[in-house]
Coordinates of C-alpha atoms in Angstrom, one line a residue:
X1 CA 16.9 -10.0 14.2
X2 CA 16.9 -7.4 17.0
X3 CA 13.3 -6.9 18.2
X4 CA 14.2 -3.9 20.3
X5 CA 13.2 -0.6 18.6
X6 CA 15.7 2.2 18.7
X7 CA 15.0 5.6 20.1
X8 CA 14.7 7.0 16.6
X9 CA 12.2 4.2 15.7
X10 CA 10.0 5.1 18.7
X11 CA 10.1 8.8 17.8
X12 CA 9.0 8.2 14.3
X13 CA 6.2 5.9 15.5
X14 CA 5.0 8.5 17.9
X15 CA 5.1 11.2 15.3
X16 CA 3.0 9.1 13.0
X17 CA 0.6 8.3 15.8
X18 CA 0.2 11.9 16.8
X19 CA -0.4 12.9 13.2
X20 CA -3.0 10.2 12.7
X21 CA -4.9 11.1 15.9
X22 CA -4.9 14.8 15.4
X23 CA -5.1 15.2 11.6
X24 CA -6.6 12.0 10.2
X25 CA -9.1 10.9 12.8
X26 CA -11.4 14.0 12.9
X27 CA -12.6 13.7 9.3
X28 CA -12.1 10.0 8.5
X29 CA -15.8 9.0 8.7
X30 CA -16.8 11.9 6.4
X31 CA -14.1 11.2 3.9
X32 CA -15.2 7.6 3.8
X33 CA -18.8 8.4 3.4
X34 CA -18.2 10.9 0.5
X35 CA -15.2 9.1 -1.1
X36 CA -13.2 12.3 -0.4
X37 CA -9.5 12.3 -1.2
X38 CA -7.5 13.6 1.9
X39 CA -5.7 16.4 0.0
X40 CA -4.7 18.5 3.0
X41 CA -3.7 15.5 5.1
X42 CA -1.5 14.2 2.2
X43 CA 0.3 17.6 2.1
X44 CA 0.9 17.2 5.8
X45 CA 2.4 13.7 5.3
X46 CA 4.7 15.2 2.8
X47 CA 5.9 17.8 5.2
X48 CA 6.5 15.1 7.8
X49 CA 8.6 13.2 5.3
X50 CA 6.2 10.2 5.1
X51 CA 6.0 10.1 1.3
X52 CA 9.6 9.3 0.7
X53 CA 10.7 7.7 3.9
X54 CA 13.3 5.3 2.6
X55 CA 14.7 7.5 -0.2
X56 CA 18.2 8.9 0.1
X57 CA 18.2 12.5 1.3
X58 CA 20.1 13.5 -1.8
X59 CA 17.0 12.7 -3.7
X60 CA 14.6 14.5 -1.4
X61 CA 13.8 11.6 0.9
X62 CA 14.0 11.1 4.7
X63 CA 16.7 8.4 4.4
X64 CA 15.1 6.1 7.0
X65 CA 15.1 2.3 7.2
X66 CA 12.3 -0.1 6.3
X67 CA 11.4 -0.7 10.0
X68 CA 10.7 3.0 10.4
X69 CA 8.5 2.8 7.4
X70 CA 6.5 -0.2 8.8
X71 CA 6.0 1.6 12.1
X72 CA 4.8 4.9 10.5
X73 CA 2.5 3.2 8.0
X74 CA 1.0 1.0 10.7
X75 CA 0.1 4.0 12.8
X76 CA -1.5 5.8 9.7
X77 CA -3.5 2.7 8.8
X78 CA -4.8 2.3 12.4
X79 CA -6.8 5.5 11.7
X80 CA -7.2 5.9 8.0
X81 CA -6.5 3.0 5.6
X82 CA -7.1 5.3 2.6
X83 CA -4.3 7.7 3.6
X84 CA -2.1 4.6 4.3
X85 CA -2.5 3.2 0.8
X86 CA -1.7 6.6 -0.8
X87 CA 1.4 6.7 1.4
X88 CA 2.3 3.0 0.6
X89 CA 2.0 3.3 -3.2
X90 CA 4.2 6.5 -3.3
X91 CA 6.8 4.9 -1.1
X92 CA 6.9 1.2 -1.9
X93 CA 5.8 1.0 -5.6
X94 CA 7.0 4.3 -7.0
X95 CA 9.9 5.9 -5.1
X96 CA 11.5 2.6 -4.1
X97 CA 11.5 1.4 -7.7
X98 CA 12.8 4.6 -9.2
X99 CA 15.6 4.9 -6.6
X100 CA 16.8 1.4 -7.2
X101 CA 16.6 1.1 -11.0
X102 CA 16.5 4.6 -12.6
X103 CA 19.5 6.5 -13.9
X104 CA 20.7 9.7 -12.3
X105 CA 18.9 12.0 -14.8
X106 CA 15.6 10.2 -14.2
X107 CA 16.0 10.3 -10.4
X108 CA 16.6 14.0 -10.4
X109 CA 13.7 14.7 -12.7
X110 CA 11.1 12.4 -11.2
X111 CA 12.2 10.9 -7.9
X112 CA 13.1 14.1 -6.1
X113 CA 9.6 15.7 -6.3
X114 CA 8.0 12.4 -5.5
X115 CA 10.1 11.8 -2.4
X116 CA 9.5 15.4 -1.2
X117 CA 5.8 14.8 -1.7
X118 CA 5.5 17.7 -4.2
X119 CA 3.7 15.3 -6.5
X120 CA 2.3 11.8 -6.1
X121 CA 3.1 8.7 -8.1
X122 CA 1.1 5.7 -9.4
X123 CA 2.1 2.2 -10.3
X124 CA 0.4 0.9 -13.4
X125 CA 0.6 -2.9 -13.8
X126 CA -3.0 -4.3 -13.6
X127 CA -5.2 -4.6 -16.6
X128 CA -8.7 -5.8 -17.4
X129 CA -7.3 -9.2 -18.3
X130 CA -4.0 -9.1 -16.4
X131 CA -4.5 -8.5 -12.7
X132 CA -2.4 -10.9 -10.7
X133 CA -1.0 -12.4 -13.9
X134 CA 1.5 -9.8 -14.8
X135 CA 2.8 -11.8 -17.8
X136 CA -0.4 -11.2 -19.7
X137 CA 0.2 -7.5 -20.5
X138 CA -1.9 -6.2 -23.4
X139 CA -0.7 -2.6 -23.2
X140 CA 2.0 -2.1 -25.8
X141 CA 4.8 0.3 -26.3
X142 CA 6.0 0.2 -29.9
X143 CA 9.5 1.4 -30.7
X144 CA 9.5 4.3 -33.2
X145 CA 13.2 5.2 -33.1
X146 CA 13.6 8.1 -30.7
X147 CA 10.3 7.3 -28.8
X148 CA 7.7 4.7 -28.1
X149 CA 4.0 4.8 -28.9
X150 CA 2.0 3.6 -25.9
X151 CA -1.5 2.0 -26.3
X152 CA -3.6 0.2 -23.8
X153 CA -5.7 0.3 -20.6
X154 CA -4.7 0.0 -16.9
X155 CA -7.2 -0.9 -14.2
X156 CA -7.6 -0.4 -10.5
X157 CA -4.8 2.2 -10.3
X158 CA -4.4 3.8 -6.8
X159 CA -3.7 7.6 -7.0
X160 CA -5.1 7.3 -10.5
X161 CA -6.2 10.9 -10.8
X162 CA -4.2 12.5 -8.0
X163 CA -0.8 11.4 -9.3
X164 CA 1.4 13.4 -11.7
X165 CA 4.0 10.6 -12.4
X166 CA 3.0 7.1 -13.5
X167 CA 5.2 4.1 -13.8
X168 CA 3.7 2.1 -16.6
X169 CA 4.4 -1.6 -17.5
X170 CA 3.9 -2.4 -21.2
X171 CA 4.8 -5.0 -23.8
X172 CA 7.5 -3.9 -26.2
X173 CA 8.0 -7.3 -27.8
X174 CA 5.0 -9.6 -27.8
X175 CA 6.9 -12.5 -29.2
X176 CA 9.2 -12.6 -26.2
X177 CA 6.4 -13.0 -23.7
X178 CA 7.4 -11.7 -20.2
X179 CA 10.9 -11.1 -21.4
X180 CA 9.5 -8.5 -23.8
X181 CA 7.9 -6.4 -21.1
X182 CA 9.4 -2.9 -20.3
X183 CA 8.8 -0.2 -17.8
X184 CA 8.2 3.5 -18.5
X185 CA 7.7 6.8 -16.7
X186 CA 4.7 8.7 -18.1
X187 CA 3.5 12.2 -17.1
X188 CA 0.0 13.3 -16.6
X189 CA -1.2 15.6 -19.3
X190 CA 0.6 14.0 -22.2
X191 CA -1.5 13.8 -25.4
X192 CA -3.5 10.6 -25.6
X193 CA -3.4 9.9 -21.8
X194 CA -6.9 9.9 -20.3
X195 CA -8.1 9.1 -16.8
X196 CA -11.3 7.1 -16.5
X197 CA -14.1 7.6 -13.9
X198 CA -13.4 7.1 -10.2
X199 CA -14.3 3.6 -9.0
X200 CA -17.0 3.2 -6.4
X201 CA -15.4 0.9 -3.9
X202 CA -16.5 -1.1 -0.8
X203 CA -13.6 0.2 1.2
X204 CA -10.6 2.6 1.2
X205 CA -13.0 5.1 -0.3
X206 CA -10.8 8.1 0.5
X207 CA -8.2 6.9 -2.0
X208 CA -8.8 7.5 -5.7
X209 CA -8.9 4.4 -7.9
X210 CA -9.2 4.8 -11.7
X211 CA -8.7 3.1 -15.0
X212 CA -6.1 4.8 -17.2
X213 CA -6.4 4.9 -21.0
X214 CA -3.4 5.3 -23.3
X215 CA -4.0 6.1 -27.0
X216 CA -1.0 6.7 -29.1
X217 CA 0.9 8.3 -26.2
X218 CA 4.4 9.4 -27.2
X219 CA 6.9 8.3 -24.6
X220 CA 10.5 9.5 -25.0
X221 CA 13.2 6.8 -25.0
X222 CA 14.8 8.5 -22.0
X223 CA 11.7 7.6 -20.0
X224 CA 12.3 3.9 -20.2
X225 CA 13.4 2.4 -16.9
X226 CA 16.4 0.1 -17.5
X227 CA 16.9 -1.9 -20.7
X228 CA 14.1 -2.9 -23.0
X229 CA 12.7 -6.2 -21.6
X230 CA 13.5 -5.4 -18.0
X231 CA 10.0 -4.4 -17.1
X232 CA 8.8 -7.8 -15.7
X233 CA 11.8 -8.1 -13.5
X234 CA 11.4 -4.5 -12.4
X235 CA 7.7 -5.1 -11.6
X236 CA 8.3 -8.3 -9.6
X237 CA 11.1 -6.8 -7.6
X238 CA 9.0 -3.7 -6.8
X239 CA 6.0 -5.8 -5.8
X240 CA 8.2 -7.8 -3.4
X241 CA 8.9 -4.6 -1.4
X242 CA 5.4 -3.4 -1.9
X243 CA 4.1 -6.4 0.0
X244 CA 5.7 -5.0 3.1
X245 CA 3.6 -1.9 2.7
X246 CA 0.4 -3.9 2.3
X247 CA 1.2 -6.1 5.3
X248 CA 1.8 -2.9 7.3
X249 CA -1.5 -1.5 6.2
X250 CA -3.2 -4.7 7.2
X251 CA -1.4 -4.7 10.6
X252 CA -2.5 -1.2 11.2
X253 CA -6.1 -1.9 10.4
X254 CA -6.1 -4.9 12.7
X255 CA -4.4 -3.1 15.5
X256 CA -6.8 -0.1 15.2
X257 CA -9.9 -2.4 15.3
X258 CA -8.5 -4.4 18.2
X259 CA -7.8 -1.3 20.3
X260 CA -11.3 0.0 19.7
X261 CA -12.8 -3.4 20.6
X262 CA -10.7 -3.6 23.8
X263 CA -11.7 -0.2 24.9
X264 CA -15.4 -0.8 24.1
X265 CA -15.3 -4.1 26.0
X266 CA -14.1 -2.3 29.1
X267 CA -16.9 0.3 28.8
X268 CA -19.9 -1.7 27.7
X269 CA -21.8 -3.7 30.4
X270 CA -24.0 -6.7 30.0
X271 CA -25.5 -9.0 32.6
X272 CA -24.2 -6.8 35.4
X273 CA -20.5 -6.5 34.4
X274 CA -18.2 -5.2 31.7
X275 CA -18.3 -7.5 28.7
X276 CA -14.6 -7.9 28.9
X277 CA -15.2 -9.9 32.0
X278 CA -17.2 -12.5 30.1
X279 CA -14.9 -15.2 28.8
X280 CA -16.7 -15.3 25.4
X281 CA -15.4 -11.7 24.8
X282 CA -12.1 -12.0 26.6
X283 CA -11.0 -15.0 24.6
X284 CA -11.8 -13.2 21.3
X285 CA -9.6 -10.3 22.4
X286 CA -6.8 -12.7 23.4
X287 CA -6.9 -14.4 20.0
X288 CA -6.9 -11.0 18.3
X289 CA -3.9 -9.7 20.3
X290 CA -1.9 -12.9 19.7
X291 CA -2.5 -12.9 16.0
X292 CA -1.6 -9.2 15.7
X293 CA 1.6 -9.8 17.6
X294 CA 2.5 -12.6 15.1
X295 CA 1.7 -10.4 12.2
X296 CA 3.8 -7.6 13.6
X297 CA 6.8 -9.9 13.9
X298 CA 6.4 -11.0 10.3
X299 CA 6.3 -7.4 9.1
X300 CA 9.4 -6.4 11.1
X301 CA 11.2 -9.5 9.9
X302 CA 10.5 -8.7 6.3
X303 CA 11.5 -5.1 6.8
X304 CA 14.7 -6.1 8.6
X305 CA 15.7 -8.5 5.8
X306 CA 15.0 -5.8 3.2
X307 CA 17.4 -3.4 5.0
X308 CA 20.0 -6.1 5.1
X309 CA 19.7 -6.5 1.3
X310 CA 18.3 -10.1 1.5
X311 CA 15.8 -11.6 -0.9
X312 CA 12.4 -10.9 0.6
X313 CA 10.3 -12.9 -1.8
X314 CA 9.3 -15.3 1.0
X315 CA 9.3 -13.0 4.1
X316 CA 7.4 -10.3 2.2
X317 CA 4.8 -12.7 0.9
X318 CA 4.4 -14.3 4.3
X319 CA 3.9 -11.0 6.0
X320 CA 1.3 -9.9 3.5
X321 CA -0.5 -13.2 3.5
X322 CA -0.8 -13.5 7.2
X323 CA -1.3 -9.9 8.1
X324 CA -4.1 -9.5 5.6
X325 CA -5.9 -12.5 7.1
X326 CA -5.4 -11.1 10.6
X327 CA -6.9 -7.8 9.4
X328 CA -10.0 -9.5 8.1
X329 CA -10.5 -11.8 11.1
X330 CA -9.8 -9.1 13.6
X331 CA -12.2 -6.5 12.1
X332 CA -15.0 -9.1 11.9
X333 CA -14.5 -9.9 15.5
X334 CA -14.3 -6.2 16.4
X335 CA -17.7 -5.6 14.8
X336 CA -19.1 -8.6 16.7
X337 CA -17.8 -7.3 20.0
X338 CA -19.4 -4.0 19.4
X339 CA -22.7 -5.7 18.6
X340 CA -25.2 -3.5 16.9
X341 CA -23.0 -0.5 17.4
X342 CA -20.4 -2.2 15.3
X343 CA -22.6 -2.0 12.3
X344 CA -22.8 1.8 12.3
X345 CA -20.2 4.3 11.1
X346 CA -19.9 6.2 14.3
X347 CA -17.9 3.4 15.9
X348 CA -15.4 3.0 13.0
X349 CA -15.0 -0.8 13.0
X350 CA -17.5 -1.3 10.2
X351 CA -15.3 0.9 8.0
X352 CA -12.2 -1.0 9.1
X353 CA -13.8 -4.3 8.1
X354 CA -14.5 -3.0 4.7
X355 CA -11.0 -1.6 4.4
X356 CA -9.4 -4.8 5.5
X357 CA -10.7 -6.9 2.6
X358 CA -8.7 -5.1 0.0
X359 CA -5.4 -6.1 1.8
X360 CA -6.2 -9.7 0.7
X361 CA -6.6 -8.6 -2.9
X362 CA -4.2 -5.9 -4.1
X363 CA -0.6 -6.5 -5.0
X364 CA -1.5 -10.2 -5.5
X365 CA -4.3 -12.1 -3.8
X366 CA -3.8 -14.4 -0.9
X367 CA -3.7 -17.3 -3.4
X368 CA -0.9 -15.6 -5.3
X369 CA 1.1 -15.1 -2.1
X370 CA 0.8 -18.8 -1.4
X371 CA 2.2 -19.5 -4.9
X372 CA 5.1 -17.2 -4.3
X373 CA 5.9 -18.8 -0.9
X374 CA 5.6 -22.3 -2.2
X375 CA 8.2 -21.6 -4.9
X376 CA 10.6 -20.3 -2.3
X377 CA 10.1 -23.4 -0.2
X378 CA 11.3 -25.8 -3.0
X379 CA 14.1 -23.4 -4.2

């Protein structure tokens, strides 16, 4: 792997950094406090091409590589993890899956507006009794000839109310277990499709998370992705790529908290000198910087392997597992370095600590990542 970023990579990174600093930072505390969706900022991300970064230009995307995606997403997450998860879901879980597995008609109808950022997408896998265990789907889609009838509930869906296009995983043949799971594209506004109340969350409060309820929703046959029974394979392959997005979010949160802590340690004085000059603080910052660098290398390795067409089951899970732990550890230490100031909203790090925790949970907990990695070790 070549660790040297190209000029294009650096330009994309700088563009994302400038956007985050000028457009996301000013209102990020208010959006967190009031659980306010960043509507205007998401429109700006669309204009910058950040909502369909790796999609082929013929389908409305920016046609960039996965390394560019990691760099941009990291810069967004450094400032606003809520905006980052909106961007990540649309790119990693929706656009990437549609581009790889949909037919041409589906791509033109659904992928193009998603990649352009004209609409947002949501990925609907988790259920009340099937979070990390994707094989235990209770949502069903019964074949009725020229259409399916969809019934069930999906939980913890990012972009739950802001999306217009939903990728829904459902059981089409219960007797076949995970081999009887299929994937569908569902549109907002279809009869029987209802959006539940917005979840009140510890972190990433600017993103909208909802339960979705499907009651006798008629889904046309042409909205099935791939063959019947392909849904589990589709979901697992999409999640493999999605872990790069989560790892990048975690890396961004950790980097943002570290930079704030480093700056604060050079300004704050105690016992007659800047606290950075006390070994107790300096060593914390050293450990933070070292862990962040290691997480960054794992993220770039996974992204590079994805661009090379390699199996990223291991590298993606490793990046997600490690980067999410680094995000949690780093934000905790950033609060500690800030002392009492770290416990109030004005200094940002308390929000980052709350935001960091979810990176260890969504798209498979840390325990699930270890299971994924362990299987690749023996295979």
